[in-house]
PDB file of C-alpha atoms in Angstrom:
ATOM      1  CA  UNK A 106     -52.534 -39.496  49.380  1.00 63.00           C
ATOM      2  CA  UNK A 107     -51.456 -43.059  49.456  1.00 75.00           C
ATOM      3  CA  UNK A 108     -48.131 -43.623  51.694  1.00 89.00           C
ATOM      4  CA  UNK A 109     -45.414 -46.778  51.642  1.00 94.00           C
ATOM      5  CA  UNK A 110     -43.383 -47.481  54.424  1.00 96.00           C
ATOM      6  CA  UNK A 111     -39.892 -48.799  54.145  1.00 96.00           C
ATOM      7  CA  UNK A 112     -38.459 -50.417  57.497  1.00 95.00           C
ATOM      8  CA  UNK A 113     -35.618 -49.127  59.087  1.00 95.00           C
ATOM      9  CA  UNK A 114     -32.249 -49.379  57.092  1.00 93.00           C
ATOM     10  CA  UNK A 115     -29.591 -51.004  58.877  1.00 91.00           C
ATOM     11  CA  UNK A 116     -26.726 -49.640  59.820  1.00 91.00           C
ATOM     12  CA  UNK A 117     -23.900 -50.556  57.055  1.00 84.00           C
ATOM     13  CA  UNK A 118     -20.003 -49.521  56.186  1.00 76.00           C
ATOM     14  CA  UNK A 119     -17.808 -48.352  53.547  1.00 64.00           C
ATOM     15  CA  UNK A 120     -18.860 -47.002  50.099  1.00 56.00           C
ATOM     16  CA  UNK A 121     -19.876 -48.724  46.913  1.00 59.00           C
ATOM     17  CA  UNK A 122     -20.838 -48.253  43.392  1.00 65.00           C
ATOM     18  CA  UNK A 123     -24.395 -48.585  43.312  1.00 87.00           C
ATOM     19  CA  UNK A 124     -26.416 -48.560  39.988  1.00 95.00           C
ATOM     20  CA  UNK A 125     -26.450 -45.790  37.475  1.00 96.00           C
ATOM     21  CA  UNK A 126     -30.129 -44.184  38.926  1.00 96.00           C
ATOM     22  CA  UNK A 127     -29.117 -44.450  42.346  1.00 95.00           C
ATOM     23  CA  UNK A 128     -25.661 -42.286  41.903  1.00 95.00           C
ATOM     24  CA  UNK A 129     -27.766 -39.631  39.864  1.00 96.00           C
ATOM     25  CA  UNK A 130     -29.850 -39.341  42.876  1.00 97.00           C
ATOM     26  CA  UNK A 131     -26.927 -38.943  45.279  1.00 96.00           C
ATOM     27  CA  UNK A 132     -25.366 -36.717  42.709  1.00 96.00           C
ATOM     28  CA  UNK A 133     -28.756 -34.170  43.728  1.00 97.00           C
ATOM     29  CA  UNK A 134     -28.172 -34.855  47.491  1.00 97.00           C
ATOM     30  CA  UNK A 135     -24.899 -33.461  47.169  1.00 96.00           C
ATOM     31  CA  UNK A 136     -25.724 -30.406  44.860  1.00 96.00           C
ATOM     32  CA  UNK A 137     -28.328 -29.909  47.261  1.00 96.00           C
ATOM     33  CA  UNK A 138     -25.856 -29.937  50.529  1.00 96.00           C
ATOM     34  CA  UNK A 139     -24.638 -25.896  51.637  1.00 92.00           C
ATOM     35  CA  UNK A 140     -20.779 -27.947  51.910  1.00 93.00           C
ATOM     36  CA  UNK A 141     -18.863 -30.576  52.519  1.00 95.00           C
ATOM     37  CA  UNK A 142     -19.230 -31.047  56.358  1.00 95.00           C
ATOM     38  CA  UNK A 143     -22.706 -31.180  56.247  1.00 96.00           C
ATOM     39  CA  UNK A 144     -22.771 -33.545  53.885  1.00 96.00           C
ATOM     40  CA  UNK A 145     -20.604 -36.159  55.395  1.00 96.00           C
ATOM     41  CA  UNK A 146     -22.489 -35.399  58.543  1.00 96.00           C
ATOM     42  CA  UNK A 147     -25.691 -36.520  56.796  1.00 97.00           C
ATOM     43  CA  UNK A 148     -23.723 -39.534  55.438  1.00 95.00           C
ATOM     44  CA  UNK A 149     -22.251 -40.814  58.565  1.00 96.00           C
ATOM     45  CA  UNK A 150     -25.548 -40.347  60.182  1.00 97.00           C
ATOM     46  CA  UNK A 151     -27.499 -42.578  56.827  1.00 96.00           C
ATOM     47  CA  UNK A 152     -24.688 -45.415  57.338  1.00 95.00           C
ATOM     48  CA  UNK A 153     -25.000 -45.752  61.262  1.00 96.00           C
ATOM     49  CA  UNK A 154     -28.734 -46.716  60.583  1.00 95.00           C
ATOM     50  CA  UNK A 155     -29.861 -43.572  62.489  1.00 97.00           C
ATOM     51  CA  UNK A 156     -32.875 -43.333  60.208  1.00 98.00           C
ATOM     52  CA  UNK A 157     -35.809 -44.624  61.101  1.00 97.00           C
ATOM     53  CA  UNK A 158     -38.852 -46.281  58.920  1.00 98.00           C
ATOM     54  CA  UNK A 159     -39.647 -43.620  56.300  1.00 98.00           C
ATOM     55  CA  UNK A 160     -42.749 -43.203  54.320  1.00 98.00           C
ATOM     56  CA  UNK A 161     -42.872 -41.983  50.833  1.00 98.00           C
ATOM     57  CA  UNK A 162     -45.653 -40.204  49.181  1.00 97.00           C
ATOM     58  CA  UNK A 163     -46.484 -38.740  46.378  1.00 97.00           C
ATOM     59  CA  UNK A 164     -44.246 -35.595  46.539  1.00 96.00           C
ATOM     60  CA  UNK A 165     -42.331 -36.534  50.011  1.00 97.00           C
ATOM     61  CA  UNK A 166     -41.009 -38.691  52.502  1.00 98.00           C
ATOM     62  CA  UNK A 167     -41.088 -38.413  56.319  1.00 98.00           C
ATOM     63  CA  UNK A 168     -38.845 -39.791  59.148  1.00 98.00           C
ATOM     64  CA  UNK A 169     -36.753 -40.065  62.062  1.00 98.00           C
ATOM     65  CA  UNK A 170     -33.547 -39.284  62.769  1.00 98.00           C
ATOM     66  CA  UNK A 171     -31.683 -39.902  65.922  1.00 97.00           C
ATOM     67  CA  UNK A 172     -28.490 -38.121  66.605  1.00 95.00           C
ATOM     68  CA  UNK A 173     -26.807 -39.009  70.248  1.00 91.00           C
ATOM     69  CA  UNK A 174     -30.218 -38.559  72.467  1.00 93.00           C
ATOM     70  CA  UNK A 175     -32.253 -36.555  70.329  1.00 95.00           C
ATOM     71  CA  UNK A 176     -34.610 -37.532  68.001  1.00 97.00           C
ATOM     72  CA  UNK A 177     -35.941 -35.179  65.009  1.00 98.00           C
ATOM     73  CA  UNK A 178     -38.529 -35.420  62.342  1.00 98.00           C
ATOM     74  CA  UNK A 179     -37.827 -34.811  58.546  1.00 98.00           C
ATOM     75  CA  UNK A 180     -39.876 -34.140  55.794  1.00 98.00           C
ATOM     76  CA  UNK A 181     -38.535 -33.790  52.858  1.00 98.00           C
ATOM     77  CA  UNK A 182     -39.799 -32.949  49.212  1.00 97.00           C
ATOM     78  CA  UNK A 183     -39.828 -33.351  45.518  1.00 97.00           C
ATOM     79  CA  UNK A 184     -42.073 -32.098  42.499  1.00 97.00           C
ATOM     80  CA  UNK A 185     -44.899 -34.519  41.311  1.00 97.00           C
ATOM     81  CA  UNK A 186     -44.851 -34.991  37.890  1.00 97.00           C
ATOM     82  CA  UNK A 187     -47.467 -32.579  35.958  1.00 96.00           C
ATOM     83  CA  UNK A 188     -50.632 -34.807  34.342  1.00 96.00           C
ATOM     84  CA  UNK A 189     -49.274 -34.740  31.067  1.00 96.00           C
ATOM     85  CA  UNK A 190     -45.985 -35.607  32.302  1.00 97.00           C
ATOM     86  CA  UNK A 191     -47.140 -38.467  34.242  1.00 96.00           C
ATOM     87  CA  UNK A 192     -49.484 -39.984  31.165  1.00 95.00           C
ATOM     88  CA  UNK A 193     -46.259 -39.526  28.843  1.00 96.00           C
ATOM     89  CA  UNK A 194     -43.751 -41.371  31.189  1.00 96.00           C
ATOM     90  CA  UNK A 195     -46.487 -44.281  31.374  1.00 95.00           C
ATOM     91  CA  UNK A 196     -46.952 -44.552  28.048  1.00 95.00           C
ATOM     92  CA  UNK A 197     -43.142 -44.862  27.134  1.00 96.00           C
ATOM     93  CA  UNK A 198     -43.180 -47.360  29.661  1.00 95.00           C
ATOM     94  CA  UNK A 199     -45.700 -49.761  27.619  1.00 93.00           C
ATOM     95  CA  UNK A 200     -44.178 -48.310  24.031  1.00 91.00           C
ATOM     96  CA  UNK A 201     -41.423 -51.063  24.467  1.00 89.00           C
ATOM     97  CA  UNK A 202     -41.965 -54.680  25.702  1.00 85.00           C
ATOM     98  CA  UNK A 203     -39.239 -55.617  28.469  1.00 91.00           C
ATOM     99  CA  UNK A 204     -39.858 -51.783  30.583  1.00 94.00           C
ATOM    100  CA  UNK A 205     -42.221 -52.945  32.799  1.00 92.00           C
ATOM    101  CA  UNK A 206     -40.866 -56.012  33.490  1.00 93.00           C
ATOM    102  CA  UNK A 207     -37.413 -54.489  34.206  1.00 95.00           C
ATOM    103  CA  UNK A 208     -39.261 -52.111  36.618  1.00 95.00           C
ATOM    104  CA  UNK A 209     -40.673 -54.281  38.468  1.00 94.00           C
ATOM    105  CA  UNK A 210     -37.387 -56.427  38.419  1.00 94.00           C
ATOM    106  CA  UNK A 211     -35.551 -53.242  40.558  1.00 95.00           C
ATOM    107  CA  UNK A 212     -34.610 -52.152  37.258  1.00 96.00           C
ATOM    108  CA  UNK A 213     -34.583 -48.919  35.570  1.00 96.00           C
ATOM    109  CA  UNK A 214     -33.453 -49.020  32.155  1.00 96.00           C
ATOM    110  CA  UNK A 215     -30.931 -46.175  30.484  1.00 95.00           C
ATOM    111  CA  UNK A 216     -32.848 -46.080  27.351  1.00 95.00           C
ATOM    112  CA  UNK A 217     -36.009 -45.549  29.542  1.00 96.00           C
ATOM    113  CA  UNK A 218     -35.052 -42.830  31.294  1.00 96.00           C
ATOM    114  CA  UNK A 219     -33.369 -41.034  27.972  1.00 96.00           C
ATOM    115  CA  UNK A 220     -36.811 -41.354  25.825  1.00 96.00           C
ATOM    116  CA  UNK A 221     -38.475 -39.679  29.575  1.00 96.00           C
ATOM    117  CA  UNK A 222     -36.019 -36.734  29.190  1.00 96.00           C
ATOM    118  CA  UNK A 223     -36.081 -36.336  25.487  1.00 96.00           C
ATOM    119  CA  UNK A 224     -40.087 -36.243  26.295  1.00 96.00           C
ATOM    120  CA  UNK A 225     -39.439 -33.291  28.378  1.00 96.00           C
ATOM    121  CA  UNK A 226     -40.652 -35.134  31.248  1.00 96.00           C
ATOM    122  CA  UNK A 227     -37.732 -34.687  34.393  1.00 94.00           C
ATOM    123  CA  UNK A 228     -37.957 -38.197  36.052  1.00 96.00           C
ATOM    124  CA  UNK A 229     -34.424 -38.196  38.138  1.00 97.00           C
ATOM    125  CA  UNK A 230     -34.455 -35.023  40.762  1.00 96.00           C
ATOM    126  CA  UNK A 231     -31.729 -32.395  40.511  1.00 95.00           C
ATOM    127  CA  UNK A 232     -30.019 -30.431  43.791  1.00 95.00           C
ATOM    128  CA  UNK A 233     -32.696 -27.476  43.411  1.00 95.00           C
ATOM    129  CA  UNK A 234     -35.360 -29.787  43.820  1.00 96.00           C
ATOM    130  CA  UNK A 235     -34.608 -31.543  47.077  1.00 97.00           C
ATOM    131  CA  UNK A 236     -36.734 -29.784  49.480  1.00 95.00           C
ATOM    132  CA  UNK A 237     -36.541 -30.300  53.107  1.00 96.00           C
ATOM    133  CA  UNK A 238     -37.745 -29.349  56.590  1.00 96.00           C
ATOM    134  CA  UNK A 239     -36.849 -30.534  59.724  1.00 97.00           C
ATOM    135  CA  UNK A 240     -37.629 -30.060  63.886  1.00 97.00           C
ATOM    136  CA  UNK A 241     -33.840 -29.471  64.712  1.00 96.00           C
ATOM    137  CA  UNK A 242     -32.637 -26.175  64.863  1.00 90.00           C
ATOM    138  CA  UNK A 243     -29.889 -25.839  62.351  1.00 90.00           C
ATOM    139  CA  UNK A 244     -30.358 -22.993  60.152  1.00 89.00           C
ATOM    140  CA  UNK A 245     -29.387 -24.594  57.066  1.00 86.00           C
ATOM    141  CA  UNK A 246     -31.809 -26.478  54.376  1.00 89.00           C
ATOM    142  CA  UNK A 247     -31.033 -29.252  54.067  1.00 95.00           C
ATOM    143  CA  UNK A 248     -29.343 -30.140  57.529  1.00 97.00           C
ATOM    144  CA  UNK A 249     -27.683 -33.213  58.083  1.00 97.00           C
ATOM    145  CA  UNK A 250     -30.617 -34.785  59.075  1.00 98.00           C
ATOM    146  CA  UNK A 251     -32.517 -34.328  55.981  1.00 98.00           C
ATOM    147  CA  UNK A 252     -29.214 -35.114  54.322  1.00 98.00           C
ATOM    148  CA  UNK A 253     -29.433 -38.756  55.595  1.00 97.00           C
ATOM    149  CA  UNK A 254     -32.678 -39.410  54.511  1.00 98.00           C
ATOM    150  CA  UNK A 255     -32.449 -37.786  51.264  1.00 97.00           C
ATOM    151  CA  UNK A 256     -29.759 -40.440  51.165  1.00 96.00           C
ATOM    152  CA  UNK A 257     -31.491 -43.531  52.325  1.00 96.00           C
ATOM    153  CA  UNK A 258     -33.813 -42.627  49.851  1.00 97.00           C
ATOM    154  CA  UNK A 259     -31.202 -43.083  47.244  1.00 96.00           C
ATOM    155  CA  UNK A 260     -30.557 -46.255  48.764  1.00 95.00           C
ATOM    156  CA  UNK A 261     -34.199 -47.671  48.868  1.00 96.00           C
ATOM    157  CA  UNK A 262     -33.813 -46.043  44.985  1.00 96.00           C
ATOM    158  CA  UNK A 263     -31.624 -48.324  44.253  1.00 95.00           C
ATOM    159  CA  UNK A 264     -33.374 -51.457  45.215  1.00 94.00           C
ATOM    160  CA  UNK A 265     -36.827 -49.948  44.192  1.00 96.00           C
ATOM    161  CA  UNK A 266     -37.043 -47.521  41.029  1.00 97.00           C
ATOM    162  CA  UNK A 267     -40.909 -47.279  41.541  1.00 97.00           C
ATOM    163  CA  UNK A 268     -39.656 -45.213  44.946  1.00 97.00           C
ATOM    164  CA  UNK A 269     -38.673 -42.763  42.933  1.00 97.00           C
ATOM    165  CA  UNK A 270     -41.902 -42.874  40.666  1.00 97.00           C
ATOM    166  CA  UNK A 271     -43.683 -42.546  43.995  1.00 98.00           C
ATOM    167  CA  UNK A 272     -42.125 -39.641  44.860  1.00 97.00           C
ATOM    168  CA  UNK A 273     -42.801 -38.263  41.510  1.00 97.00           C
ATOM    169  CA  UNK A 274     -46.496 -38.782  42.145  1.00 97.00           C
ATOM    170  CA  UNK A 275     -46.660 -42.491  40.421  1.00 96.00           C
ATOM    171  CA  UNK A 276     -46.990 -45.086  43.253  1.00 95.00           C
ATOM    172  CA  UNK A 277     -46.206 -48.458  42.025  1.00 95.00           C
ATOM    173  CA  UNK A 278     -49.998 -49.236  41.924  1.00 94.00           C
ATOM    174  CA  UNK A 279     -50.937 -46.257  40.019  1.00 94.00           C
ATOM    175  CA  UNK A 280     -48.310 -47.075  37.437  1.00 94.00           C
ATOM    176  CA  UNK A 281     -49.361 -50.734  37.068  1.00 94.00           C
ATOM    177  CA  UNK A 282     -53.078 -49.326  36.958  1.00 93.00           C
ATOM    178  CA  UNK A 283     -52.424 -46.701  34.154  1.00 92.00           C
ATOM    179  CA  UNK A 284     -50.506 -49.160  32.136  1.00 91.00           C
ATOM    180  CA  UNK A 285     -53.462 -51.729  31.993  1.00 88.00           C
ATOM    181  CA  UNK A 286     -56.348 -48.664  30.977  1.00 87.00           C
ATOM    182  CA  UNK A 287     -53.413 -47.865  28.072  1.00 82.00           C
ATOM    183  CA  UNK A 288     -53.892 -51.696  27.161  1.00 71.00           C
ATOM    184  CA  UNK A 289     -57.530 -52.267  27.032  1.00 63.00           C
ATOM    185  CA  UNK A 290     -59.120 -51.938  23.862  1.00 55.00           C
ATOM    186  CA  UNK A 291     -61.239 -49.028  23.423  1.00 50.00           C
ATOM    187  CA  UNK A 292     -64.364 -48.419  24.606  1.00 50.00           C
ATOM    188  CA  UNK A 293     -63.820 -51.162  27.085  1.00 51.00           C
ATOM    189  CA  UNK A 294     -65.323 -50.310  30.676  1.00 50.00           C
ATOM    190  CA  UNK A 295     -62.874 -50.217  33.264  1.00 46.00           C
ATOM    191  CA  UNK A 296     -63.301 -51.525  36.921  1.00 45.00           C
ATOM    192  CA  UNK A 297     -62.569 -48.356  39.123  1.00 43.00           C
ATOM    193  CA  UNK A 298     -60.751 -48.534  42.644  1.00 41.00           C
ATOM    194  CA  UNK A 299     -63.603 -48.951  45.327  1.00 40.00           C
ATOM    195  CA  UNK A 300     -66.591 -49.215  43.051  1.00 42.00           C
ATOM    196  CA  UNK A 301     -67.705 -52.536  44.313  1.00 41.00           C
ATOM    197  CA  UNK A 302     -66.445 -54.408  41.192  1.00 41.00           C
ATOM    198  CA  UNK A 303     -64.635 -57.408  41.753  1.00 40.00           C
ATOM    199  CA  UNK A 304     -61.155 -55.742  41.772  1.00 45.00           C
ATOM    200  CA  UNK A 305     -59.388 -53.019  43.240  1.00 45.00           C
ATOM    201  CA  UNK A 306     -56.382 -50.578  41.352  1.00 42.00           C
ATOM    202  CA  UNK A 307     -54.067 -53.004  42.185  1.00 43.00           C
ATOM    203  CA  UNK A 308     -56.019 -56.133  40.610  1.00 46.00           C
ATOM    204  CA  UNK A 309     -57.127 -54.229  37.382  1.00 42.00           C
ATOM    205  CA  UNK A 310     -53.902 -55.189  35.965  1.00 49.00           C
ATOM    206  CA  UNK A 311     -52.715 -57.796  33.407  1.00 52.00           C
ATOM    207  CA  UNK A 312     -52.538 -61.414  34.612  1.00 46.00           C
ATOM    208  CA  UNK A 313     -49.274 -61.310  33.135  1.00 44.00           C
ATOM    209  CA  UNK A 314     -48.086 -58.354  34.904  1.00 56.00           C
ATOM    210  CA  UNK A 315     -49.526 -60.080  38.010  1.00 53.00           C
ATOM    211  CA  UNK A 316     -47.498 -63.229  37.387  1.00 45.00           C
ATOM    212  CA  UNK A 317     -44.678 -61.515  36.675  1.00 54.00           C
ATOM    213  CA  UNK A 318     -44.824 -58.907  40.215  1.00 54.00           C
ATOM    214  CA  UNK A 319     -45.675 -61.594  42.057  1.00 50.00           C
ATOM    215  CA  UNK A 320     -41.900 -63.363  40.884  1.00 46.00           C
ATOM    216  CA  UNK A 321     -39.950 -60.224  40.629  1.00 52.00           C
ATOM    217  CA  UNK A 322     -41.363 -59.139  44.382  1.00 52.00           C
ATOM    218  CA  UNK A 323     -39.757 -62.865  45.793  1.00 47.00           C
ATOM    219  CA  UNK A 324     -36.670 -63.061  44.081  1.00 47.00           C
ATOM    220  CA  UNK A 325     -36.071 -59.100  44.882  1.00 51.00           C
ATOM    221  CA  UNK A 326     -36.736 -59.930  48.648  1.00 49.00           C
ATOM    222  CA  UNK A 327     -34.387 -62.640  48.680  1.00 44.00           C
ATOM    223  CA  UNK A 328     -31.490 -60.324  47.142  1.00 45.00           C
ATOM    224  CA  UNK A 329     -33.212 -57.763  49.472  1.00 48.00           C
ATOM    225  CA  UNK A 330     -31.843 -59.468  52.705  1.00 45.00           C
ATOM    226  CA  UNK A 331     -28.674 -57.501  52.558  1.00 46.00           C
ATOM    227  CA  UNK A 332     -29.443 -55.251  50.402  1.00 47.00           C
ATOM    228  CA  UNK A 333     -26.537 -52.730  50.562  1.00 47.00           C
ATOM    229  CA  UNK A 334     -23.861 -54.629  50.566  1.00 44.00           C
ATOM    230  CA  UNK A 335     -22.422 -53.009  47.659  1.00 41.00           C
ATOM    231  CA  UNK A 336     -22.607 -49.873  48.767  1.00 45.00           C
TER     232      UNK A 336
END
């Protein structure tokens, strides 16, 4: 199961308006929160950077949280996409030139994410979804712990769609992979991960789409050094 670790989120204040994906994600967090308190426990917990580096997967993220002198680890969870599911969000992806580009840009596009649900296929999480465990020893699910990282995640969201492809069992490379075997022409052999070709997943993609990660990924890190400042 491959794993991506975001570094620590810094400590930020105030509110913002963040993008359109990242406030349907938050919208989950807080059907997902048992009330109110809890959920601007979790908040004030996400904003004084008391997360720590977390690591999505396919299905989950892990990490930290500090609270006064304790520490606590929290997993939390969301469904992977079914095969079919994840083969008919990638192929919507290529159906229209601009999508992939706009992904990999931080973007995720309204009319994307409409053709995805009129597809059947649930890309954005709902409250019921949100799964979450944790080492503290609150009895409710999710505790304020889990509530701050389901909210960082929102906030790496944000900057990132492909997080939340990741957690939907599409890592970034996967996507990129899946979107190049849709492109070659049939019959074509394809280069598989590890099988002593002369590229891995990650290089058995379009020199295009290689060009174009490679300028997305700079000018995203330079808007990337405060990235939250909206919020």
């Amino acid at each position: 199961m491959n794993g991506t670790t975001h570094p620590r989120l810094p400590a930020r204040r105030g509110g913002g308006t963040g993008t359109w994906w990242s406030k349907a994600v938050l919208r989950a967090v807080e059907e997902a929160a048992f009330g109110e308190k809890e959920l601007r426990a979790g908040r004030a917990l996400a904003r004084a950077g008391a997360v720590g580096a977390i690591t999505v997967t396919e299905g989950g993220a892990v990490a930290a949280v500090t609270e006064g002198q304790d520490a606590f680890t929290v997993e939390v969870t969301v469904p992977v996409l079914a095969e079919d599911d994840a083969a008919a969000f990638t192929e919507l992806v290529a159906s229209e030139s601009g999508r992939i580009g706009a992904l990999l840009a931080g973007q995720l596009p309204h009319a994307l994410v409409e053709s995805v649900e009129e597809a059947g296929v649930e890309l954005l999480p709902y409250g019921g979804e949100l799964g979450s465990a944790c080492t503290c020893e609150a009895w409710l699910d999710p505790c304020p712990h889990a509530l701050a990282v389901l909210t960082q995640l929102a906030w790496l969201i944000q900057a990132d769609p492909f997080v939340l492809t990741h957690l939907r069992g599409l890592s970034r490379e996967r996507v990129l992979r899946d979107l190049h075997q849709l492109r070659q022409p049939a019959g074509e052999p394809t280069v598989a991960a590890g099988s002593g070709g002369d590229s891995d997943a990650t290089d058995d993609v379009d020199d295009l789409v290689v060009a174009e990660d490679a300028a997305v990924r700079a000018a995203r890190l330079l808007r990337l050094e405060s990235p939250f400042d909206s919020w």
